[in-house]
Coordinates of C-alpha atoms and ligand atoms in Angstrom, one line a residue:
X1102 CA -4.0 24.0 -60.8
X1103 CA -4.4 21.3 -58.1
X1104 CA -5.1 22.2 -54.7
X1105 CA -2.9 20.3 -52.0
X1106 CA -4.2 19.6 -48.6
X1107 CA -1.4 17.5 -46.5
X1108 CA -3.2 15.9 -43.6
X1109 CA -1.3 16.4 -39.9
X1110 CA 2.0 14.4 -39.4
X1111 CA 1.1 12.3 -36.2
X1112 CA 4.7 10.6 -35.0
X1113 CA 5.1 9.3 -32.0
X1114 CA 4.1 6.2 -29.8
X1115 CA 1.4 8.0 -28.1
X1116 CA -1.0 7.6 -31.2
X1117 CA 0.1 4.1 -32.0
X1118 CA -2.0 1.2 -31.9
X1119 CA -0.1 0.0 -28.6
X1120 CA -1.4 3.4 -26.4
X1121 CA -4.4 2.7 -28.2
X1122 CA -4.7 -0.9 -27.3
X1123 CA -3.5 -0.5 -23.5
X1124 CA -6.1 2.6 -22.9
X1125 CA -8.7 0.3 -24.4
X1126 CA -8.2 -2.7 -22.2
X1127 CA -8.8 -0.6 -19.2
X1128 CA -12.0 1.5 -20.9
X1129 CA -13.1 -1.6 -22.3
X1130 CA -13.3 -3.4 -18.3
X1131 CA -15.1 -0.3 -17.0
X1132 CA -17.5 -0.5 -19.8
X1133 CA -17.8 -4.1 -19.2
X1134 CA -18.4 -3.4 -15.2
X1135 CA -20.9 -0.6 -16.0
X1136 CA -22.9 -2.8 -18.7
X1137 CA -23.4 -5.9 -16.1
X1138 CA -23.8 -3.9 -13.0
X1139 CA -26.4 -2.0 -15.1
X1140 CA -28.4 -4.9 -16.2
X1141 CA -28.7 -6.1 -12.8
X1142 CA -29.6 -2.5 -11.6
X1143 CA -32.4 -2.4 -14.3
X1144 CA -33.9 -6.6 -13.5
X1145 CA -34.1 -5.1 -9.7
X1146 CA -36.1 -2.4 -10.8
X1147 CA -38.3 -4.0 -13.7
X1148 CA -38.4 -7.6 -13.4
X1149 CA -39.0 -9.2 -16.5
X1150 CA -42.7 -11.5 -15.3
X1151 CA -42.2 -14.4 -13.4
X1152 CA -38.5 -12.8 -12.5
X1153 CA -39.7 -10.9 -10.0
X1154 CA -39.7 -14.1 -7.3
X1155 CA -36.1 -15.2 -8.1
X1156 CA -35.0 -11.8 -7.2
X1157 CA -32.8 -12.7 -4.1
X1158 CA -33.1 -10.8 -0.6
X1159 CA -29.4 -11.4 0.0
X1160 CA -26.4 -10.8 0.8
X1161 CA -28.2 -6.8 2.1
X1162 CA -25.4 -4.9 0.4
X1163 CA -25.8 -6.4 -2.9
X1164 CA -27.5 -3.6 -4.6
X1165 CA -25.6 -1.5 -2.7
X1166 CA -22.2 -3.1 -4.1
X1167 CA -23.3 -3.4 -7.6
X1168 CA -25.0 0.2 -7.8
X1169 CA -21.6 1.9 -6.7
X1170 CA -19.9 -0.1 -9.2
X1171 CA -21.9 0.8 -11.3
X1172 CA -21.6 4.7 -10.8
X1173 CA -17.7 4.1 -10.1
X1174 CA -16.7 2.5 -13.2
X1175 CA -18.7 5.0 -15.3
X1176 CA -16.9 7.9 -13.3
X1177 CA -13.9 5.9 -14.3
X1178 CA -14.6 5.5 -17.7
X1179 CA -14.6 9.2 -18.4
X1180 CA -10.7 9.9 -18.0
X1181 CA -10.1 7.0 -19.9
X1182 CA -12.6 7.5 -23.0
X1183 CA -11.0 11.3 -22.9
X1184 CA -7.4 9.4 -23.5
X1185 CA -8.5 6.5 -25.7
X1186 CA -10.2 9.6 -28.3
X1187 CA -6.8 11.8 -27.9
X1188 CA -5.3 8.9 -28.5
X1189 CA -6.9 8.2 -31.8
X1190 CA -8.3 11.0 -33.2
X1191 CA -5.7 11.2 -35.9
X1192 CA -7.0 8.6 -37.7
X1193 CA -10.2 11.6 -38.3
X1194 CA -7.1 12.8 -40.5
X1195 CA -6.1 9.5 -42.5
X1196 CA -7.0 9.7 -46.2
X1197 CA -8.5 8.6 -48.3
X1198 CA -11.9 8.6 -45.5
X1199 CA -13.5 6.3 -46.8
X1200 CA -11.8 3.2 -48.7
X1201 CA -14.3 0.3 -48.8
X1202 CA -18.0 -0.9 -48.4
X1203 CA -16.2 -2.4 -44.9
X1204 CA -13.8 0.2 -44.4
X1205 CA -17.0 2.7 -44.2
X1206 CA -19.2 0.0 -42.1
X1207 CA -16.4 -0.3 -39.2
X1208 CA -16.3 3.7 -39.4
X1209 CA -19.9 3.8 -38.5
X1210 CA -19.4 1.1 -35.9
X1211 CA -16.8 3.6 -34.3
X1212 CA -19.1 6.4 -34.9
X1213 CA -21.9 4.9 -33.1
X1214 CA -19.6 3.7 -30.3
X1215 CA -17.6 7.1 -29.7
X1216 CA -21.6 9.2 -30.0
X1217 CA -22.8 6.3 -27.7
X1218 CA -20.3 6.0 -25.0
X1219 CA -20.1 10.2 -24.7
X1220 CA -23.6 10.2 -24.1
X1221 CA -23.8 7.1 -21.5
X1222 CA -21.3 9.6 -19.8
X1223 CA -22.6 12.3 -19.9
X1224 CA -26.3 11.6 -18.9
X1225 CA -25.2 9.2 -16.2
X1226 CA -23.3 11.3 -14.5
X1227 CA -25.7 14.5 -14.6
X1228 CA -28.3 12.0 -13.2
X1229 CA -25.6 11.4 -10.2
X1230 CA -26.1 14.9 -10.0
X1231 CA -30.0 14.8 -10.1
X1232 CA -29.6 17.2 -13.0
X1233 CA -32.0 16.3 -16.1
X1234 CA -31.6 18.8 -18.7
X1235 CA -33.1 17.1 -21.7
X1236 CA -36.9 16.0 -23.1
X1237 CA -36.6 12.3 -22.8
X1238 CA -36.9 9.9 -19.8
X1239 CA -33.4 9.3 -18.7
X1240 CA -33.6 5.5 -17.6
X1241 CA -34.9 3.8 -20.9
X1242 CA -33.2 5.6 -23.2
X1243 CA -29.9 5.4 -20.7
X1244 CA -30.6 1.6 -20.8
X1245 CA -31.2 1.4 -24.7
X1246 CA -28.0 3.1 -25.5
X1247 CA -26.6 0.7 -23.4
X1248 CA -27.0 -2.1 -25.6
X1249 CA -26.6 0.1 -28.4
X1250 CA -22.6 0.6 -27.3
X1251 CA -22.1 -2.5 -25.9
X1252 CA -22.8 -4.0 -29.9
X1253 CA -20.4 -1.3 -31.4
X1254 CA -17.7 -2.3 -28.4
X1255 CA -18.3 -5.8 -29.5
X1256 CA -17.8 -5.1 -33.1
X1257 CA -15.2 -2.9 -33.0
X1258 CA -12.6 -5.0 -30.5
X1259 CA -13.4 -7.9 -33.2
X1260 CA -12.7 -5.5 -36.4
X1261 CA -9.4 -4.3 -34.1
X1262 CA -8.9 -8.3 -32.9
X1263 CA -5.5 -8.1 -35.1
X1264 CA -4.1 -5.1 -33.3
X1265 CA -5.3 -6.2 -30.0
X1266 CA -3.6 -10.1 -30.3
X1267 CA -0.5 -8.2 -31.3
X1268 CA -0.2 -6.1 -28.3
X1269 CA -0.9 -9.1 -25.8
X1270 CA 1.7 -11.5 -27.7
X1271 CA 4.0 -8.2 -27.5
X1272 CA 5.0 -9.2 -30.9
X1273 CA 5.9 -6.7 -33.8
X1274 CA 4.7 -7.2 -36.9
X1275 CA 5.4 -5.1 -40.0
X1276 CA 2.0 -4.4 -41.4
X1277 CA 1.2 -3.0 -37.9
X1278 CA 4.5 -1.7 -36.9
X1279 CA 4.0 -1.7 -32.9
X1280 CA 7.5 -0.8 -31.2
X1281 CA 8.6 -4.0 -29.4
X1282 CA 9.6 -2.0 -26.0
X1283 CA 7.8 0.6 -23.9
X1284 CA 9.5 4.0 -23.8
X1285 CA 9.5 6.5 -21.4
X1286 CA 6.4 8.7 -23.0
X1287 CA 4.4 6.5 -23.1
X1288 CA 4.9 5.2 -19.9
X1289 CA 4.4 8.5 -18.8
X1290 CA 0.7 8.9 -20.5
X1291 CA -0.4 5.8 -18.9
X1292 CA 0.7 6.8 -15.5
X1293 CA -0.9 10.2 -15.9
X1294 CA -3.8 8.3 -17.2
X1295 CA -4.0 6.2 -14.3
X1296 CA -3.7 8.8 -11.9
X1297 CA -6.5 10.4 -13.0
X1298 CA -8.5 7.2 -12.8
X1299 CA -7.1 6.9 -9.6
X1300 CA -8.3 10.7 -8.7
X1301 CA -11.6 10.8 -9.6
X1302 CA -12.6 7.4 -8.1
X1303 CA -10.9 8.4 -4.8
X1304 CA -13.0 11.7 -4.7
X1305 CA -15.7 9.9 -5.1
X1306 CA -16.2 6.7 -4.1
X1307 CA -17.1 7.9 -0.9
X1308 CA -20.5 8.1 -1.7
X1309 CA -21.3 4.7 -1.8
X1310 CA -18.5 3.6 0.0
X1311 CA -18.3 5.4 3.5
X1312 CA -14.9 4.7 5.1
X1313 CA -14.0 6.7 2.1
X1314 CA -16.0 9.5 2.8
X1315 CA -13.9 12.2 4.0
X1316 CA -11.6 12.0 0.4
X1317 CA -15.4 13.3 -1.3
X1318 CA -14.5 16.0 -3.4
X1319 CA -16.5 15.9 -6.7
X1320 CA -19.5 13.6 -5.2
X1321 CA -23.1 15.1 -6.1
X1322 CA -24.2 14.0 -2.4
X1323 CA -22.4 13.5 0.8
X1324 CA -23.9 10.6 2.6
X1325 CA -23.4 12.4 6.7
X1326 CA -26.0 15.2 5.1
X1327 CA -30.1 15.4 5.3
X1328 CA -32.4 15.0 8.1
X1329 CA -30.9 12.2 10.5
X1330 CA -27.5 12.3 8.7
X1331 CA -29.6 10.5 6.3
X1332 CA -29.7 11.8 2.4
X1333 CA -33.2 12.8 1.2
X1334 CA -34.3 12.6 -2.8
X1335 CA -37.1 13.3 -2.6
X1336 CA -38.2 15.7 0.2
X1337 CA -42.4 15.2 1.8
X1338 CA -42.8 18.8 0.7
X1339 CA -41.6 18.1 -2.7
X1340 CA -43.8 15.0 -2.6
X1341 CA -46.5 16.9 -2.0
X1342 CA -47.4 15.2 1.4
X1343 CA -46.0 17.1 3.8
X1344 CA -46.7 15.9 7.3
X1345 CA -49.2 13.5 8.2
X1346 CA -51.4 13.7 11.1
X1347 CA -51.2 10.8 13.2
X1348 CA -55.0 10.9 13.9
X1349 CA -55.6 10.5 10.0
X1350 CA -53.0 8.3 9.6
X1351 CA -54.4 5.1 8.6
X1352 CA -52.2 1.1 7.2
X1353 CA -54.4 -0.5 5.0
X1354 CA -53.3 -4.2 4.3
X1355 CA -55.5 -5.9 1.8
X1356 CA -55.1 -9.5 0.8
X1357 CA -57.5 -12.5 1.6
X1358 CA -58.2 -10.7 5.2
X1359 CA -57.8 -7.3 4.6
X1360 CA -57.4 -5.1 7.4
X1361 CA -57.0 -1.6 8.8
X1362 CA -54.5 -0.1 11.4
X1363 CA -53.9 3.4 13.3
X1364 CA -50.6 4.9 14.1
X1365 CA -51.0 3.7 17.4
X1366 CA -52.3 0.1 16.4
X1367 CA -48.8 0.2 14.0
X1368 CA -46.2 1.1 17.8
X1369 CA -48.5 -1.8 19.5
X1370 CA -47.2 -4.9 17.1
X1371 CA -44.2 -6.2 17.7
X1372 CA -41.1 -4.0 16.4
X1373 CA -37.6 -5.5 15.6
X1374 CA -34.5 -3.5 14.9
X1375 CA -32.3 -3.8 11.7
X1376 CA -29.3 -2.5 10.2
X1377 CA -30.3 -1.8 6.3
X1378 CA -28.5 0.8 4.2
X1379 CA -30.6 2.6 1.3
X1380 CA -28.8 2.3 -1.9
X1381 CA -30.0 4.9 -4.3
X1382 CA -29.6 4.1 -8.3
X1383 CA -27.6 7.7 -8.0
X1384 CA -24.7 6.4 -6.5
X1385 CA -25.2 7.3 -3.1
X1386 CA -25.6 5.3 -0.2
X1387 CA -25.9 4.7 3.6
X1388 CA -26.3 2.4 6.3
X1389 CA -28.9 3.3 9.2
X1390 CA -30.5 1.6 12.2
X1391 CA -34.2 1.0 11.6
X1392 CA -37.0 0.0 13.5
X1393 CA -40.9 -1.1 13.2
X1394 CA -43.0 -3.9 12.3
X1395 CA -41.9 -6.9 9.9
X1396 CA -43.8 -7.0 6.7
X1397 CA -44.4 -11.0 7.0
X1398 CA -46.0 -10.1 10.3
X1399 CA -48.2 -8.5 8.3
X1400 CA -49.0 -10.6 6.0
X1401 CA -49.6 -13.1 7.9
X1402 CA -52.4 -11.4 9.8
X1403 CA -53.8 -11.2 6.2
X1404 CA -53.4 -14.5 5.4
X1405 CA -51.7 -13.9 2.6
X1406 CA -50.3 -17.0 0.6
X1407 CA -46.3 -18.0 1.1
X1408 CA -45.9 -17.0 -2.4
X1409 CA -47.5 -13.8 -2.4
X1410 CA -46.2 -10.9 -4.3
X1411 CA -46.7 -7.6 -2.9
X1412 CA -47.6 -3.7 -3.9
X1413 CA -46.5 -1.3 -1.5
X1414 CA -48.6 1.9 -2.1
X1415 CA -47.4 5.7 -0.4
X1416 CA -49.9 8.3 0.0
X1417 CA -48.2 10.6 -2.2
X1418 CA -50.7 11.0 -5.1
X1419 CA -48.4 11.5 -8.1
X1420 CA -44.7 10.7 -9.0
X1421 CA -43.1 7.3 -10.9
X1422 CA -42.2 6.1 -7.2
X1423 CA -45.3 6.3 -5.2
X1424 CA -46.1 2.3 -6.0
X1425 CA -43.3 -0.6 -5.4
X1426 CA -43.6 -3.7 -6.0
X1427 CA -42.1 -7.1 -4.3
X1428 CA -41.3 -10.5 -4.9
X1429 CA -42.2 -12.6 -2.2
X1430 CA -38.4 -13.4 -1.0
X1431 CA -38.0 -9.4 -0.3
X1432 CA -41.7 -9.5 1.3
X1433 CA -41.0 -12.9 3.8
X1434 CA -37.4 -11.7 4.5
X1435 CA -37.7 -10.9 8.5
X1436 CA -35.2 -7.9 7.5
X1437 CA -37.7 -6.2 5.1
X1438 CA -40.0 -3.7 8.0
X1439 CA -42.3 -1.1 7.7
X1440 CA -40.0 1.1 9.2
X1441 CA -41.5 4.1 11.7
X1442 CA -37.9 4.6 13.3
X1443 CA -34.8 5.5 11.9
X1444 CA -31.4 5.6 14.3
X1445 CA -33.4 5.7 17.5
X1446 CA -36.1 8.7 16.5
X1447 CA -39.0 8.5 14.9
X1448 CA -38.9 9.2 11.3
X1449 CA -38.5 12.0 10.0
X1450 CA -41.3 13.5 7.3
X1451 CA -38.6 14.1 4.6
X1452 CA -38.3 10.2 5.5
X1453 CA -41.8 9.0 4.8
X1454 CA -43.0 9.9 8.4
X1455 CA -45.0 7.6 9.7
X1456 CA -43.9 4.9 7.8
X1457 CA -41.6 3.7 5.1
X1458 CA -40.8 0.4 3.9
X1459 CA -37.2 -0.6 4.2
X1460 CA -35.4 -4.2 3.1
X1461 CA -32.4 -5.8 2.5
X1462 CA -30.5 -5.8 -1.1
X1463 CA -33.3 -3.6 -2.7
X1464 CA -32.8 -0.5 -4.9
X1465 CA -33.2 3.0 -3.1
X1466 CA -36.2 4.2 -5.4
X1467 CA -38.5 0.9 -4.5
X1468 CA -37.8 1.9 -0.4
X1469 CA -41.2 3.5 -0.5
X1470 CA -41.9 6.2 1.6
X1471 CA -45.3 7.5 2.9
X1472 CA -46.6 3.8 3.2
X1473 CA -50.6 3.4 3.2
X1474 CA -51.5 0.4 1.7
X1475 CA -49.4 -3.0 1.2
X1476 CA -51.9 -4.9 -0.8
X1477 CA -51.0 -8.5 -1.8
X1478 CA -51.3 -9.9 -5.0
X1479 CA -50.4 -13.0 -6.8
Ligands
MTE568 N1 -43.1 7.7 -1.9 C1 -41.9 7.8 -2.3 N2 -40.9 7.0 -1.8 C2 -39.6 7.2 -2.2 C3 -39.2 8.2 -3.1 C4 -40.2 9.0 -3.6 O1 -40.0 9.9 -4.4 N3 -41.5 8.8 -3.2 N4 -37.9 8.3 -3.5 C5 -37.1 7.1 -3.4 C6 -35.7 7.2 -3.6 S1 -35.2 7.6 -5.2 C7 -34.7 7.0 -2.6 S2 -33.1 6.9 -3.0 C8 -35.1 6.8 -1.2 C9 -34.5 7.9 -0.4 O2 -34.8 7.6 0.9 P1 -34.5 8.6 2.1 O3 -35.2 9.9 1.8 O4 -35.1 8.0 3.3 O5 -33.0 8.8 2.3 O6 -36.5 6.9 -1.1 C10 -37.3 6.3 -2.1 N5 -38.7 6.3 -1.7
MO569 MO1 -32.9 7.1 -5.4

């Protein structure tokens, strides 16, 4: 007797190469946002050797712009990766499963895309939520399954190139059988698609992008809340430093002419006033007024050499972001201060109380806190 299995009947234009093709264009730019926007998020934050002093200063919101890009297109991505698989999944159903050497490489390649791209997702936006629930360290393997998607995209739009041409030419061919008009459905899933887009970017957005701030609905952090209507990440008790007594208090700058100031030697230099937003790799982020002493001025006074590099060391004793580093362009920018007030008051601990170093176009984890040391280097 033989046993008959009929796969699923999937009619209908909403499973058709066309849906498929028009949902991917639009996954396929928010991957493409994500993936740049990502690189340059991880050369700000690990500088590749000499890379470090071409790492530019300017414009002040460019990490901010390219972080919430970054954040927004992945939030973006997720309504439309949902579609693009509902879309498809039939094709789990087409038999025979496997029918080549080739047939069964560009199923991997979509097997390592669809596993990939789920958990670029997922893991980047629990992080937006500061929510780690696995073993490994979220920002290497985050970046290597970057490049490990961004190969199967690449692949898989140039195993797909036939279907894709014949979508953008609009022409209908037989072997591939795309309708030559739109109908209503599928007009409808698009729209519906797009409004979700449009929904969860909306919602939030805000976070990152402040005159949109009162549609927050979803975002992990609103920016008005913390100490200072300033957002915290990571609070001085959860640092471990708690507050500092200004007696004990102590800037050391070390470099050809090292040197050693109090608090009170800190208020006596010259303090300038600057408008510099914190733009955390989370998504989050907001503009404040800061004052204190510029870190050239500094430098200076140690005779440090024009193309100096600099480490910028908190007194918080463990954690990955106790130590920063600095190309010279951030360290000579007159923006770039070691900040003791923050919108008029001084800081507060949860701040890096007395001091914190704050500059233009830099990511959000290398705005050290708890400053006690800047030493330069070369
Ligand atoms: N010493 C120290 N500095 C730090 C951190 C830290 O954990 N320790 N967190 C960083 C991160 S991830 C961000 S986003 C900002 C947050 O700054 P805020 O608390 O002033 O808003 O501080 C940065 N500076
Ligand atoms: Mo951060």
């Amino acid at each position: 007797m033989k046993l008959h299995v009929s796969p699923p009947a999937f009619r209908g234009r909403l499973h058709d190469p066309r849906t498929a093709t028009s949902i991917g264009r639009w996954l396929g730019a928010a991957f493409a946002v994500c993936f740049v926007t990502g690189l340059i998020s991880h050369f700000m934050q690990h500088p590749p050797g000499s890379l470090a002093d071409d790492i530019p200063s300017r414009p002040v919101w460019g990490y901010r712009l390219s972080q919430g890009l970054h954040v927004a297109s992945g939030i973006a991505a997720v309504p439309l990766l949902l579609a693009k698989l509902w879309t498809v999944y039939p094709h789990l159903f087409a038999r025979p499963p496997l029918r080549s050497v080739k047939h069964a490489l560009e199923r991997l390649s979509v097997a390592v895309l669809v596993a990939g791209a789920l958990f670029e997702l997922s893991t980047g936006l629990l992080n937006t939520a500061q929510w780690y629930p696995w073993p490994f360290s979220f920002v290497p393997v985050h970046y290597a399954v970057a490049w490990l998607v961004v190969g199967a995209l690449v692949l898989h739009v140039a195993v797909k190139a036939p279907e894709i041409r014949a979508h953008w030419t609009r022409r209908s061919s037989g072997t591939l059988a795309l309708p030559a008009q739109d109908g209503p459905d599928r007009r409808s899933l698009l729209a519906s698609v797009g409004a979700a887009v449009a929904a969860v970017t909306l919602t939030t957005v805000g976070q990152s992008f402040t005159p949109l701030k009162d549609l927050l609905l979803f975002a992990p952090r609103d920016p008005d809340k913390g100490p200072q209507s300033l957002p915290v990440n990571r609070t001085a008790a959860a640092a471990g430093v708690g507050r500092i007594a200004d007696e004990a208090y102590r800037l050391v700058v070390a470099g050809p002419r090292s040197y050693t100031l109090t608090l009170d030697d800190l208020r006596a230099l010259p303090q300038h006033e600057v408008e510099l937003p914190i733009a955390c790799v989370e998504g989050w982020s907001k503009s404040a007024r800061w004052s204190g002493v510029r870190v050239v001025d500094l430098l200076e006074r140690a005779s440090a050499p024009a193309h100096a590099r600099v480490r910028v060391v908190s007194l918080q004793l463990r954690g990955g972001y106790r130590v920063s580093e600095m190309g010279h362009r951030h360290a000579r920018d007159p923006l770039t201060l070691l900040a003791l007030r923050l919108n008029g008051e001084e800081l507060h601990p949860d701040h890096g109380y007395p001091a914190r170093l704050i500059a233009p176009d830099r990511p959000g984890v290398l705005q050290t806190k708890w400053v006690g040391r800047l030493e330069v280097t070369s």
